[in-house]
XYZ file of C-alpha atoms in Angstrom:
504
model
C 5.357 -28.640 7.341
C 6.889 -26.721 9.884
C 9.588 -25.501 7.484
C 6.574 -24.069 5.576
C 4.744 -22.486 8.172
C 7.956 -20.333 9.637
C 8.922 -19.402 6.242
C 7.550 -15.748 5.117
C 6.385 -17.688 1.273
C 4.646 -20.711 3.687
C 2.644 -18.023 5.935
C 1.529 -15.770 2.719
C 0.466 -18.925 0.902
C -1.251 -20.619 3.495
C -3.204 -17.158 4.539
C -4.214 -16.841 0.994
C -5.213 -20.705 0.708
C -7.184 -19.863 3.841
C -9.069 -17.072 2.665
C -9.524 -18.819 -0.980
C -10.992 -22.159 1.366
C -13.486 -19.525 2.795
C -14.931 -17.624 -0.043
C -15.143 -20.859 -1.665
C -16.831 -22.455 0.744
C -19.100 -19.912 1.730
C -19.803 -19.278 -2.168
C -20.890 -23.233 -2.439
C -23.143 -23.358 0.634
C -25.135 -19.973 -0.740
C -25.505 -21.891 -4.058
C -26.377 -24.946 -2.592
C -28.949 -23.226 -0.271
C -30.586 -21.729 -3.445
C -30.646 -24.551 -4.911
C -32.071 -26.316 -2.318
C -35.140 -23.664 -1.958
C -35.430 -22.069 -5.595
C -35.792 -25.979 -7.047
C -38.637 -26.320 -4.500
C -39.732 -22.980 -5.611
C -40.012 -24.133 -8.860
C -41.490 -27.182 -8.462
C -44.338 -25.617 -6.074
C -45.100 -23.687 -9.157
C -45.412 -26.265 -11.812
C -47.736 -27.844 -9.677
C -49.483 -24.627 -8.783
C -49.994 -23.717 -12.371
C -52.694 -27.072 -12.455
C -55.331 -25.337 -10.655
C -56.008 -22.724 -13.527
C -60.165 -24.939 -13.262
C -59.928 -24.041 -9.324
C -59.049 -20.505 -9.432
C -61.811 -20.091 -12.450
C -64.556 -21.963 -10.166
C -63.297 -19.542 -7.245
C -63.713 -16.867 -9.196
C -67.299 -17.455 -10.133
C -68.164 -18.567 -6.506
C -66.743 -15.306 -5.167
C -69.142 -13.374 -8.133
C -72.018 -15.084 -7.018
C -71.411 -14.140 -2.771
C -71.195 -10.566 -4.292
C -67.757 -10.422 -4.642
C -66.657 -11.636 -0.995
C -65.112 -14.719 0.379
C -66.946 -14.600 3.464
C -68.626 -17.557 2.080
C -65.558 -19.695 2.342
C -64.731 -18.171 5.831
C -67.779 -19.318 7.216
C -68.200 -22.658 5.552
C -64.725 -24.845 5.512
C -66.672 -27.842 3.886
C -67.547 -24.980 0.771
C -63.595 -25.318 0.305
C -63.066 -28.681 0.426
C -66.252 -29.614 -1.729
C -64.887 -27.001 -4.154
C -61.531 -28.452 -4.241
C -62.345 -31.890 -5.000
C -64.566 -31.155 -7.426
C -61.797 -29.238 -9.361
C -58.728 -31.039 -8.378
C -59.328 -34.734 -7.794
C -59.327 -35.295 -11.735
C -55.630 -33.523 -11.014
C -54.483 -36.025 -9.048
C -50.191 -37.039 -9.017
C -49.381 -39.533 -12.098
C -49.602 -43.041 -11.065
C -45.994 -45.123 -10.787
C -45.538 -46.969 -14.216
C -44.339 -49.788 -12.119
C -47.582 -49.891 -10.154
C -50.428 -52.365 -11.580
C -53.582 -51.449 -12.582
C -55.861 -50.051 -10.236
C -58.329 -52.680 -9.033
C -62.129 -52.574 -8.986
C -64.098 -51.129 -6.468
C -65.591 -53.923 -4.835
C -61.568 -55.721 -4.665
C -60.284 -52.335 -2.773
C -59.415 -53.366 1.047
C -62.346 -51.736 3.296
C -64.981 -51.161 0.245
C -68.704 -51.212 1.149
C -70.815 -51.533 -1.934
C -73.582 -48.719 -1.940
C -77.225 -49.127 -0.334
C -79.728 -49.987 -3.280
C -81.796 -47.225 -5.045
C -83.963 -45.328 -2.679
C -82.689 -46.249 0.725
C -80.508 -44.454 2.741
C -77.025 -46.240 4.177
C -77.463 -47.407 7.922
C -76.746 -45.046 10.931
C -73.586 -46.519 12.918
C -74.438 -48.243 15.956
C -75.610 -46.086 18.568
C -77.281 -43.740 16.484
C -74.436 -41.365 15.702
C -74.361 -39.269 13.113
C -71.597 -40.425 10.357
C -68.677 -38.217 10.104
C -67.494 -36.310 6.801
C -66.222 -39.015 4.881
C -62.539 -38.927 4.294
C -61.327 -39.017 0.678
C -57.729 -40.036 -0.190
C -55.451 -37.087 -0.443
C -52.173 -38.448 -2.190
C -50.724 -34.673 -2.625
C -51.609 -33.716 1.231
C -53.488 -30.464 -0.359
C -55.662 -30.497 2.536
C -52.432 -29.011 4.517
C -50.502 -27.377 1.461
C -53.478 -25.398 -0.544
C -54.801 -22.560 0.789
C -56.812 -19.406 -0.055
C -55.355 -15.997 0.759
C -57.822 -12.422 0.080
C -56.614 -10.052 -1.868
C -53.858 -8.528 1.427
C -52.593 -12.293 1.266
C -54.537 -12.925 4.436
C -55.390 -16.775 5.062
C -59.790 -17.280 4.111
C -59.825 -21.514 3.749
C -57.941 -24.178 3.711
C -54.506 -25.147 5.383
C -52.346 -22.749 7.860
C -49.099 -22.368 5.981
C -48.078 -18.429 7.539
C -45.193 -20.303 8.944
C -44.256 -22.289 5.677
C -42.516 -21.650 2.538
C -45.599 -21.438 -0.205
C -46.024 -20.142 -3.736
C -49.207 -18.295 -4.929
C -50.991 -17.765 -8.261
C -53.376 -14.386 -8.489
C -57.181 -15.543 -8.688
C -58.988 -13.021 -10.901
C -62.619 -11.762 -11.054
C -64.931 -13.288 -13.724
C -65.584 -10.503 -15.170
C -62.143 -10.502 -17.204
C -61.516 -6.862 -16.312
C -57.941 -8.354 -14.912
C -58.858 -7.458 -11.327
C -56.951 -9.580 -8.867
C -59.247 -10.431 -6.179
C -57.417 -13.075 -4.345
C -54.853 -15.571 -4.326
C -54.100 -19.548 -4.431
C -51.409 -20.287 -1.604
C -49.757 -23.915 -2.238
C -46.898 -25.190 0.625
C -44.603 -27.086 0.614
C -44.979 -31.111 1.403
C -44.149 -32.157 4.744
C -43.291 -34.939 3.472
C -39.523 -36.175 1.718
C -39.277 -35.232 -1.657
C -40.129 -37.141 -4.470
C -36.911 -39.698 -5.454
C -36.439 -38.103 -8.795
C -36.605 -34.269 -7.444
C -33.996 -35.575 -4.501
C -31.820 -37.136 -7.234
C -31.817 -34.461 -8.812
C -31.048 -32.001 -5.972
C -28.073 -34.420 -5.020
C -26.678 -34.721 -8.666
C -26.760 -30.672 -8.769
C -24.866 -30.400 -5.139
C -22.785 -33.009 -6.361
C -21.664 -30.759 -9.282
C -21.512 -27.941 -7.269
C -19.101 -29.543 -5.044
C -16.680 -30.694 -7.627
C -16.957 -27.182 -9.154
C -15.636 -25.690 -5.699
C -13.078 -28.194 -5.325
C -11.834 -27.020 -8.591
C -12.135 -23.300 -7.543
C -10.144 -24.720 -4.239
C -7.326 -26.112 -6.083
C -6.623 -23.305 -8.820
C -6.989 -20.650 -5.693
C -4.198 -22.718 -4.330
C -2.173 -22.840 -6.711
C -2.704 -18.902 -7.393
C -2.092 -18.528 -4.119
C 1.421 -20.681 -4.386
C 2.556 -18.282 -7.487
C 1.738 -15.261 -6.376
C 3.644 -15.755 -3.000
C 6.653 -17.167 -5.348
C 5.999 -13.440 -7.568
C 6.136 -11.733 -4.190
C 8.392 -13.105 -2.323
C 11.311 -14.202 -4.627
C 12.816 -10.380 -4.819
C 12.750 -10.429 -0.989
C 14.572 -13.258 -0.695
C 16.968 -11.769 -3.435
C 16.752 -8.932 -0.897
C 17.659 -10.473 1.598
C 20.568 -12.286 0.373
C 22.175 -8.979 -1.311
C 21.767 -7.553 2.618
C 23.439 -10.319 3.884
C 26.441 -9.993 1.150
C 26.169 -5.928 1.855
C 26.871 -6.181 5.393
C 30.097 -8.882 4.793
C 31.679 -5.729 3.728
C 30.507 -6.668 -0.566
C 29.435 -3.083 -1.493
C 29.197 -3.734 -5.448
C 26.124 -6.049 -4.696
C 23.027 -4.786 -6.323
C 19.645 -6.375 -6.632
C 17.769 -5.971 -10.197
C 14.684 -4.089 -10.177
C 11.923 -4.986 -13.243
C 9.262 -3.997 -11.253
C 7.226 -0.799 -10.952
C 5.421 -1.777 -7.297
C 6.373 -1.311 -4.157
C 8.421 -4.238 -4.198
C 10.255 -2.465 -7.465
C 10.670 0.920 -5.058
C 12.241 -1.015 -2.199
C 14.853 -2.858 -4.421
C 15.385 0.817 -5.982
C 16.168 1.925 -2.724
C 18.205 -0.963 -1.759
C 20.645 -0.415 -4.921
C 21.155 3.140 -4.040
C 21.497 2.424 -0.394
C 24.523 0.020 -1.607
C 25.779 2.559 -4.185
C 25.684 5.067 -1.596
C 27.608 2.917 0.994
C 30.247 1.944 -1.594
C 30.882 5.790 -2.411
C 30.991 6.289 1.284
C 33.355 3.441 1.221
C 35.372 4.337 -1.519
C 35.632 7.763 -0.374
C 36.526 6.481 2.860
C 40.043 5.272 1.620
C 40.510 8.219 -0.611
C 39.848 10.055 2.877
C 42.201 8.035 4.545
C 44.972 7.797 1.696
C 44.784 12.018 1.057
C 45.198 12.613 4.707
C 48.219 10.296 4.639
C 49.841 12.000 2.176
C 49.200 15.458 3.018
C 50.485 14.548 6.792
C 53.539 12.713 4.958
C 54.838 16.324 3.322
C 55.710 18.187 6.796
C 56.336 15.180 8.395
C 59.025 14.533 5.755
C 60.402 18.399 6.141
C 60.732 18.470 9.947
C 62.351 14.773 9.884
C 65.113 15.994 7.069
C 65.789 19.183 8.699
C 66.467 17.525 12.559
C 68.173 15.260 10.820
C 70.793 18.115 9.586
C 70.747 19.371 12.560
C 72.099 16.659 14.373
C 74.369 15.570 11.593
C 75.796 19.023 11.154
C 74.556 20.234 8.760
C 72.070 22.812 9.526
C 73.012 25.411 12.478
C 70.038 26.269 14.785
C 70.146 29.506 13.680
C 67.085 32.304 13.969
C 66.247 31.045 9.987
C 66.478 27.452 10.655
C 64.140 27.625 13.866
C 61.819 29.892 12.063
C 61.830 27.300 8.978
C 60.809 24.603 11.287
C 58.389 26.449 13.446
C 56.813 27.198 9.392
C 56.814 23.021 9.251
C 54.784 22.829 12.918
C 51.906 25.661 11.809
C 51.265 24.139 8.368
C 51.240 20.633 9.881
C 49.137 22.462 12.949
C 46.708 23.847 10.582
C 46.266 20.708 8.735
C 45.499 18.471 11.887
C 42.919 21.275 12.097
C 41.238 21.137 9.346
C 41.219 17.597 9.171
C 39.549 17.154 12.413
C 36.794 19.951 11.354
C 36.334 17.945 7.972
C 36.123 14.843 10.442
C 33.312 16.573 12.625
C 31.161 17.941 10.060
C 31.340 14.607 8.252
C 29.734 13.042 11.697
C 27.401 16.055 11.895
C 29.504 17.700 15.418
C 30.528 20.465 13.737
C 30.479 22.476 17.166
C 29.663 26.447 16.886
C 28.851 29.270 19.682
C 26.331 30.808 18.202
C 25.921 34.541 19.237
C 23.660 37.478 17.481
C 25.702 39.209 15.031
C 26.238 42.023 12.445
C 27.272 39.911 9.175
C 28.354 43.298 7.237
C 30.701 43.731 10.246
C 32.454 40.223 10.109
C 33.354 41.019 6.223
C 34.881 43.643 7.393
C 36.963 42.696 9.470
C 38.216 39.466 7.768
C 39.177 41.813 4.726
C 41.286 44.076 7.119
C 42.953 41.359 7.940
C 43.852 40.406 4.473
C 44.317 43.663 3.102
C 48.718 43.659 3.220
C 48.547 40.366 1.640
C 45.951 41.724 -1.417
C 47.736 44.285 -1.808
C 51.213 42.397 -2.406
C 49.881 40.288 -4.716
C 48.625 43.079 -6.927
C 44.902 43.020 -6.255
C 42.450 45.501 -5.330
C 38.996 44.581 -3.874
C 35.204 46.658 -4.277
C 33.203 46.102 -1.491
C 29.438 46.335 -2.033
C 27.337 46.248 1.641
C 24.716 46.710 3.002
C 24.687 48.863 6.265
C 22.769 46.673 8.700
C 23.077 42.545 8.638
C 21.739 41.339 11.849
C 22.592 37.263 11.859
C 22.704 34.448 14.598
C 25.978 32.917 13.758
C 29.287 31.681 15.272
C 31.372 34.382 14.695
C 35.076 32.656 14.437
C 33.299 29.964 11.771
C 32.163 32.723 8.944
C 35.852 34.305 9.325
C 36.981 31.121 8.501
C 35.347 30.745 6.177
C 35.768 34.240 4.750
C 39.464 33.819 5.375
C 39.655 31.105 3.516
C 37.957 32.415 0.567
C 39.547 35.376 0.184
C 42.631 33.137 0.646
C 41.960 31.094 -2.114
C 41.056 33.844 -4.249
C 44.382 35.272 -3.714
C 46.663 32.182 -4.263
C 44.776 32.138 -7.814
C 43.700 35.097 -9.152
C 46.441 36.459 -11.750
C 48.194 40.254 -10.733
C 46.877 42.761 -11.742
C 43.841 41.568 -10.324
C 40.400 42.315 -8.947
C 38.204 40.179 -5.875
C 34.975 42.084 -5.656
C 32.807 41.254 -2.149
C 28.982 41.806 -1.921
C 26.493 41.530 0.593
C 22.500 40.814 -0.005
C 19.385 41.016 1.693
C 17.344 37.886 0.918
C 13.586 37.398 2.243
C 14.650 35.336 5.531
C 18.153 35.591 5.127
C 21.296 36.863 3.585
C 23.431 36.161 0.060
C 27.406 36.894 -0.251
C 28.671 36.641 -3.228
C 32.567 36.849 -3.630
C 34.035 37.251 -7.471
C 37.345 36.946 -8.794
C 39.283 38.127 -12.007
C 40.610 35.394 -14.164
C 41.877 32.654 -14.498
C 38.580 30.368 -14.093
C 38.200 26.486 -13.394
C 37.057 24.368 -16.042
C 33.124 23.517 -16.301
C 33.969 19.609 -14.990
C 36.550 21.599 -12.075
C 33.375 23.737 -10.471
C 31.138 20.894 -9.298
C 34.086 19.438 -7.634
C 36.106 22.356 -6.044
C 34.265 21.605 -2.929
C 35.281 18.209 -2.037
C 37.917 16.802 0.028
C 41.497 16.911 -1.408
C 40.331 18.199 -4.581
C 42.977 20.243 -6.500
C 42.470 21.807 -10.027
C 45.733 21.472 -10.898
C 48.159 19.529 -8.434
C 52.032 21.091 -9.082
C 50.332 24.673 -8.680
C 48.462 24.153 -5.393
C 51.652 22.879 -3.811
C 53.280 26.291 -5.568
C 50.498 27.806 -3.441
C 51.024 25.600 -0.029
C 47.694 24.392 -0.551
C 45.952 21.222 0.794
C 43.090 20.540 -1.027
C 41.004 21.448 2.061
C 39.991 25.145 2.187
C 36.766 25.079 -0.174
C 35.668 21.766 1.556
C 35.764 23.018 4.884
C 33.732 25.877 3.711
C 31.320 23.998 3.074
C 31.704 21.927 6.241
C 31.134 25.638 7.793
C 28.073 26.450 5.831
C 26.226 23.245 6.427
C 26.486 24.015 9.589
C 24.725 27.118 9.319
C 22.050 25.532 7.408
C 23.182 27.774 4.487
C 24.074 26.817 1.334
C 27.414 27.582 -1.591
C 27.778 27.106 -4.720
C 31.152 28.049 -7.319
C 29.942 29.090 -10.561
C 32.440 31.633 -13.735
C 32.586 35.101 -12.524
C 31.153 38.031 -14.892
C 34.823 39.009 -14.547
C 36.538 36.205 -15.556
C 37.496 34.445 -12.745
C 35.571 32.360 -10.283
C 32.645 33.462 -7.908
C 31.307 32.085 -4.974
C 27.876 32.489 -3.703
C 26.601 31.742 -0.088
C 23.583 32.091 1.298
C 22.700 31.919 5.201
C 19.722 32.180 7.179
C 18.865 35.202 9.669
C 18.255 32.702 13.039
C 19.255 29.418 13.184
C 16.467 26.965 14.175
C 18.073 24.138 15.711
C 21.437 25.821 17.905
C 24.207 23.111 18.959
């Protein structure tokens, strides 16, 4: 049991058997309660529907005071005489198992009547005798009342405080007028054997009926926290086998609630972690082997040099000082692929004049264009007022126009514009053929990603200049995108904001 209770299906059941327990139980003491009272009800009626000869003699009586009942309010024995006379012949049925009813003269306390013309003797003491009481087997004389027409008590028994029926009394005229009622209460008295039996035999069923109710709520209450809870558990168990270091684990989802969301979620949570993972070693493995090149250069050539067979000559130091930058530069952009994969991407940012930075990263290109047989169109605007880190966006710029370069085929054309967007600014940079593949442009911007391996090398290339672009765009809260150049190469759009809204 207290397995049951600490367990997440054991709480959610027993809540829900709880509540079920509750509404059942309150459900079955309403209906008993109106049982209780509407059979009483009922049976107050029945009975009340016997003085149809009562309400007629009423009737008549209140014609004949001129259509008042003052003459029952001011007379009580007017009631009761009128009562007997119209109800004694309605008396309860007599108990089959009783015997017959014995004479007069055999009944315990029976005085035979005085003979013809004489008057029964005065009690001693020369009192007055008292109303004579007559039996009263239905106790009407404190149930049946008479009520006026604004159900105000006129004769008979006080029952304001009681639960009573009435039946409408109406005029003798037969116009339908209502001109008072007939109030009958309930007996003070226990019910009659057969009307408790029957009570008890109705709470009876009523009792098995909620025990029924009780036991399919509970077991409703047993599958539905078995529906719920089994995919948590599943859940929980493909968490537990996600964080051993299992990142193919995934949970299946045939659901469309929230429950269905969450396990969603969950399998692209995992599918994210194993791309992270997977892309993790790739990571790892590329930067190996890209460090593995220079390392493998410098090692051969001080290796010749002490065996003799290099001379450390002006072209052999400049060779290996050619080694140290590349291997320089790719430590570098390594650890700036490293920091905007962690979000630290630092950057100064300063105000700045973006037309200005284009400028002056072309300048510094301009020899090398120009070698390699390709002119360039700039398209500016005048005035680009941004909040940037200036050394990022000519990295960035360098390494475009770098990579445009190393690829575009001589004679050639690069072609750089500069846009005015509403809240920011668009640079697009264009490049005549050749172009990448349709599958090649999604990808140009990830890590190690070369269209074609033999020529990047030709080129001196690592794989890293468009991804660290990116890095240096994120960062700017801009965006870039590589799409097929209206000239038959490749262009690459970028888009940056004016002011940058959170500074680091």
């Amino acid at each position: 049991m207290m397995k049951i209770r600490q367990s997440l299906a054991g709480k959610l059941f027993l809540a829900m058997a709880a509540l079920s327990s509750v509404i059942v139980a309150l459900m079955a003491g309403f209906i008993a309660i109106n049982i209780r009272s509407g059979f009483s009800d009922y049976l107050l009626e029945i009975e009340l529907e016997q003085f149809d000869d009562l309400a007629g003699a009423l009737a008549l009586q209140y014609a004949g005071s001129g259509d008042s009942w003052k003459s029952f309010a001011s007379d009580p024995r007017r009631w009761h005489d009128t009562v007997r006379s119209n109800v004694s012949r309605l008396g309860p049925p007599r108990d089959e198992r009783a015997g017959p009813r014995p004479p007069r003269d055999e009944r315990a306390g029976f005085r035979p009547p005085p003979p013809a013309g004489m008057r029964p003797p005065r009690p001693e003491g020369g009192a007055r005798r008292p109303f004579p009481r007559h039996p009263d087997p239905r106790q009407l004389g404190t149930r049946l009342a008479l009520l006026d027409i604004d159900i105000d008590r006129v004769a008979g028994a006080k029952i304001a405080s009681r639960n009573f029926v009435t039946q409408a009394i109406f005029d003798a005229s037969g116009r339908g007028q209502i001109i008072g009622y007939l109030a009958l209460a309930q007996s003070r008295a226990a019910a009659d054997g057969r009307d408790q039996s029957f009570v008890f035999d109705q709470l009876k069923a009523l009792g098995l009926a909620a025990l029924l109710a009780l036991a399919i709520a509970a077991l409703s209450a047993w599958v539905l926290a078995r529906y719920f809870l089994h995919p948590i558990q599943e859940l929980m168990q493909g968490t537990m086998r996600l964080a051993a270091g299992e990142s193919g684990v995934r949970t299946q989802a045939q659901r469309s609630d929230e429950i269905g969301t969450l396990i969603t979620r969950f399998n692209e949570m995992a599918e994210s972690l194993e791309v992270a993972k997977q892309t993790e070693r790739q990571w790892v493995s590329d930067a190996s082997h890209e460090l593995k090149t220079p390392l493998a250069v410098l090692r051969g050539k001080i290796e010749g040099l002490q065996d003799g067979i290099y001379k450390p000559d002006e072209a052999f130091l400049s060779d290996l000082h050619t080694s140290v930058m590349r291997l320089t530069t790719l430590v570098s952009d390594l650890n700036i692929l490293a920091q905007s994969g962690e979000a630290k991407l630092s950057c100064i940012w300063a105000p700045d004049d973006l037309s200005e930075i284009i400028r002056e990263s072309l300048e510094r290109q301009a020899d090398r264009l120009n070698k390699a047989g390709l002119e360039f169109d700039l398209n500016l605007i005048e005035d680009a007022p941004i909040e940037c880190d200036r050394g990022r966006l000519l990295q960035l710029l360098d390494n475009l126009i770098e990579n445009s370069r190393r690829y575009t085929s001589s004679p050639g054309k690069i072609a750089i514009t500069l846009g005015e967007l509403n809240d920011g600014y668009q640079i697009i940079i264009a490049d005549t053929a050749p172009c990448p593949t349709e599958l090649q442009l999604p990808k140009l911007f990830e890590r190690f990603y070369r269209t074609e391996s033999s020529r990047n090398r030709q080129h001196g290339g690592s794989g890293l200049g468009l991804a660290i672009c990116k890095a240096i765009v994120d960062a700017h809260s801009g965006d870039i995108s590589a799409t097929a150049s209206n000239l038959g190469g490749l262009q690459v759009g970028i888009s940056l904001p004016k002011q940058q809204e959170a500074q680091s």
